Short mmCIF file of C-alpha atoms in Angstrom, two decimals:
data_model
loop_
_atom_site.label_atom_id
_atom_site.label_comp_id
_atom_site.label_asym_id
_atom_site.label_seq_id
_atom_site.Cartn_x
_atom_site.Cartn_y
_atom_site.Cartn_z
CA MET A 1 151.28 81.83 36.62
CA THR A 2 152.66 78.85 38.42
CA MET A 3 152.65 79.98 42.00
CA ASP A 4 152.57 77.18 44.55
CA SER A 5 149.99 78.71 46.87
CA LEU A 6 150.36 76.03 49.54
CA ALA A 7 154.14 76.46 49.70
CA PHE A 8 153.59 80.23 49.92
CA LEU A 9 151.10 79.74 52.76
CA LYS A 10 153.52 77.51 54.68
CA THR A 11 156.32 80.07 54.21
CA LEU A 12 154.06 82.83 55.51
CA GLU A 13 152.99 80.72 58.48
CA GLN A 14 156.65 80.43 59.46
CA ARG A 15 157.30 84.12 58.90
CA VAL A 16 154.44 85.27 61.12
CA SER A 17 154.81 82.36 63.57
CA LEU A 18 151.28 81.06 63.06
CA THR A 19 151.27 78.01 65.31
CA SER A 20 148.93 75.08 65.81
CA GLU A 21 147.89 76.82 69.05
CA ASP A 22 146.92 79.92 67.03
CA LYS A 23 144.86 77.73 64.72
CA SER A 24 143.12 76.06 67.66
CA ILE A 25 142.31 79.45 69.17
CA LEU A 26 140.85 80.64 65.88
CA GLN A 27 138.79 77.49 65.37
CA ALA A 28 137.48 77.63 68.93
CA ASN A 29 136.16 81.13 68.19
CA ALA A 30 134.77 80.45 64.70
CA ALA A 31 131.14 80.97 65.74
CA TRP A 32 132.04 84.33 67.28
CA GLY A 33 133.95 85.24 64.10
CA LEU A 34 130.89 84.52 61.99
CA GLU A 35 128.74 86.54 64.39
CA ILE A 36 130.90 89.67 64.08
CA ALA A 37 131.75 89.26 60.37
CA PRO A 38 128.87 91.44 59.08
CA ALA A 39 129.90 94.34 61.33
CA MET A 40 133.53 93.97 60.22
CA ALA A 41 132.36 94.02 56.60
CA ASP A 42 130.43 97.23 57.33
CA HIS A 43 133.57 98.87 58.76
CA PHE A 44 135.69 97.65 55.84
CA TYR A 45 133.39 98.89 53.09
CA ALA A 46 132.51 102.12 54.89
CA TYR A 47 136.23 102.89 55.02
CA LEU A 48 136.77 102.03 51.34
CA GLY A 49 133.61 103.87 50.28
CA ARG A 50 134.94 107.16 51.69
CA ASP A 51 137.60 107.24 48.96
CA SER A 52 136.12 108.46 45.66
CA GLU A 53 138.33 106.28 43.46
CA MET A 54 137.67 103.16 45.52
CA ASN A 55 133.98 103.98 45.77
CA ALA A 56 133.81 104.08 41.97
CA ILE A 57 135.40 100.61 41.76
CA LEU A 58 133.07 99.23 44.42
CA ASN A 59 129.97 100.61 42.71
CA GLN A 60 131.02 99.96 39.12
CA ASN A 61 128.38 97.26 38.71
CA GLU A 62 124.87 97.03 40.13
CA GLY A 63 124.95 94.96 43.29
CA ARG A 64 128.75 94.66 43.48
CA VAL A 65 128.98 96.10 47.00
CA HIS A 66 126.35 93.66 48.23
CA ARG A 67 128.19 90.71 46.65
CA LEU A 68 131.52 91.91 48.05
CA HIS A 69 129.96 92.32 51.48
CA GLU A 70 128.78 88.70 51.41
CA THR A 71 132.17 87.53 50.15
CA PHE A 72 133.88 89.46 52.96
CA ILE A 73 131.75 87.67 55.56
CA GLN A 74 132.75 84.32 54.07
CA TRP A 75 136.45 85.33 53.92
CA PHE A 76 136.42 86.62 57.49
CA HIS A 77 134.82 83.45 58.85
CA GLN A 78 137.27 81.27 56.89
CA MET A 79 140.18 82.90 58.73
CA PHE A 80 138.75 81.34 61.89
CA THR A 81 137.89 77.94 60.43
CA GLY A 82 140.89 77.47 58.17
CA MET A 83 138.52 75.65 55.76
CA ASP A 84 140.82 72.62 55.50
CA ASP A 85 143.05 73.35 58.51
CA TRP A 86 144.86 76.05 56.54
CA GLY A 87 145.88 73.62 53.82
CA ASP A 88 145.73 73.52 50.04
CA GLU A 89 142.09 74.63 49.77
CA TYR A 90 142.71 77.63 52.03
CA ALA A 91 145.86 78.57 50.09
CA LYS A 92 144.13 78.31 46.70
CA CYS A 93 141.19 80.35 47.97
CA ARG A 94 143.49 83.11 49.26
CA TRP A 95 145.44 83.15 46.01
CA HIS A 96 142.16 83.43 44.07
CA ILE A 97 141.09 86.34 46.28
CA GLY A 98 144.38 88.08 45.50
CA VAL A 99 143.95 87.60 41.75
CA ILE A 100 140.38 88.92 41.93
CA HIS A 101 141.69 92.06 43.68
CA VAL A 102 144.13 92.54 40.79
CA LYS A 103 141.41 91.99 38.17
CA ILE A 104 139.00 94.54 39.60
CA GLY A 105 141.68 97.09 40.45
CA ILE A 106 141.67 97.06 44.25
CA VAL A 107 145.37 97.82 44.67
CA PRO A 108 147.44 97.38 47.86
CA GLN A 109 147.25 101.08 48.70
CA TYR A 110 143.57 100.46 49.44
CA VAL A 111 143.78 96.93 50.82
CA VAL A 112 146.52 97.53 53.38
CA PRO A 113 144.84 100.40 55.26
CA ALA A 114 141.44 98.71 54.94
CA MET A 115 142.92 95.58 56.55
CA GLY A 116 144.25 97.88 59.27
CA VAL A 117 140.69 99.09 59.85
CA VAL A 118 139.51 95.49 60.19
CA VAL A 119 142.30 94.62 62.64
CA HIS A 120 141.53 97.75 64.69
CA GLU A 121 137.78 97.11 64.77
CA VAL A 122 138.28 93.45 65.62
CA GLY A 123 140.50 94.53 68.51
CA ARG A 124 137.81 96.85 69.83
CA THR A 125 135.17 94.14 69.45
CA LEU A 126 137.40 91.57 71.15
CA LYS A 127 137.81 93.81 74.17
CA ALA A 128 134.11 94.62 74.33
CA SER A 129 133.31 90.89 74.15
CA GLY A 130 135.86 89.98 76.82
CA LYS A 131 137.82 87.76 74.43
CA PRO A 132 141.43 86.85 75.29
CA ASP A 133 144.40 88.78 73.88
CA GLU A 134 145.65 85.52 72.34
CA LEU A 135 142.71 85.59 69.94
CA GLN A 136 143.68 89.03 68.70
CA GLU A 137 147.27 87.88 68.22
CA SER A 138 146.20 84.77 66.30
CA LEU A 139 143.75 86.71 64.15
CA GLY A 140 146.36 89.37 63.47
CA LYS A 141 148.72 86.70 62.16
CA ILE A 142 146.19 85.17 59.79
CA CYS A 143 145.13 88.64 58.59
CA MET A 144 148.74 89.39 57.68
CA ILE A 145 148.99 86.09 55.80
CA ASP A 146 145.84 86.89 53.84
CA LEU A 147 147.12 90.38 53.12
CA ALA A 148 150.42 88.96 51.86
CA PHE A 149 148.50 86.77 49.40
CA ILE A 150 146.78 89.83 47.95
CA GLU A 151 150.03 91.76 47.64
CA GLN A 152 151.84 88.77 46.14
CA ALA A 153 149.12 88.43 43.52
CA TYR A 154 150.02 91.91 42.26
CA VAL A 155 153.70 91.01 42.09
CA GLU A 156 153.08 87.69 40.33
CA VAL A 157 150.56 89.06 37.84
CA ALA A 158 152.86 91.98 36.93
CA ARG A 159 155.95 89.77 36.65
CA SER A 160 154.14 87.18 34.56
CA ALA A 161 152.67 89.81 32.23
CA VAL A 162 156.01 91.53 31.67
CA LEU A 163 157.82 88.24 30.99
CA ARG A 164 155.09 87.05 28.62
CA GLU A 165 154.84 90.33 26.70
CA THR A 166 158.57 91.01 26.42
CA GLY A 167 160.04 87.53 26.23
CA TRP A 168 162.55 88.53 28.91
CA SER A 169 164.13 85.96 31.14
CA GLU A 170 163.41 85.90 34.87
CA ALA A 171 167.04 86.87 35.54
CA LEU A 172 166.84 89.92 33.25
CA PHE A 173 163.57 91.00 34.85
CA LYS A 174 165.03 90.75 38.36
CA ARG A 175 168.14 92.68 37.30
CA LEU A 176 166.05 95.46 35.73
CA VAL A 177 163.88 95.70 38.87
CA ALA A 178 166.95 95.84 41.11
CA THR A 179 168.55 98.48 38.90
CA GLY A 180 165.34 100.51 38.86
CA ALA A 181 165.00 100.29 42.62
CA SER A 182 168.56 101.45 43.22
CA SER A 183 167.94 104.53 41.06
CA LEU A 184 165.10 105.77 43.26
#
């Protein structure tokens, strides 16, 4: 796959209107983000664990939930810090996270509502902590960018696999998808 993750990130920033002010707000609250990250991870995995299929994926290997919990805390904090001011390193990291979701079978039908749980719980925590509404708006934007990376990973992995296995051209693939979609 030859996805330009930085170009994708910049496109998403424009689409959700993530501004330099949003980034400054997030960075100014990075310590608070790290402080609440474990509780957000608890909400996230409690939600996912209630689904039997998702619970089986999460507990497939000994210690997986613990490792995922730690990874979630890192991911959550990185949304506040931007790692490299939301540059190439951030984009590559988010793309890698998306590909990992594909590899272990955490499909968008799980990720999207789970991200909704995180956004909801962050909103409640923001209010309880007396944080400004602007922080919730900025965090909501970066959450949607991160979610788009995960969803795009599914699209790119599927497209790449079909093209590789069939030898089809990109144009034929797009035509077949469009034809299939119009028949639904």
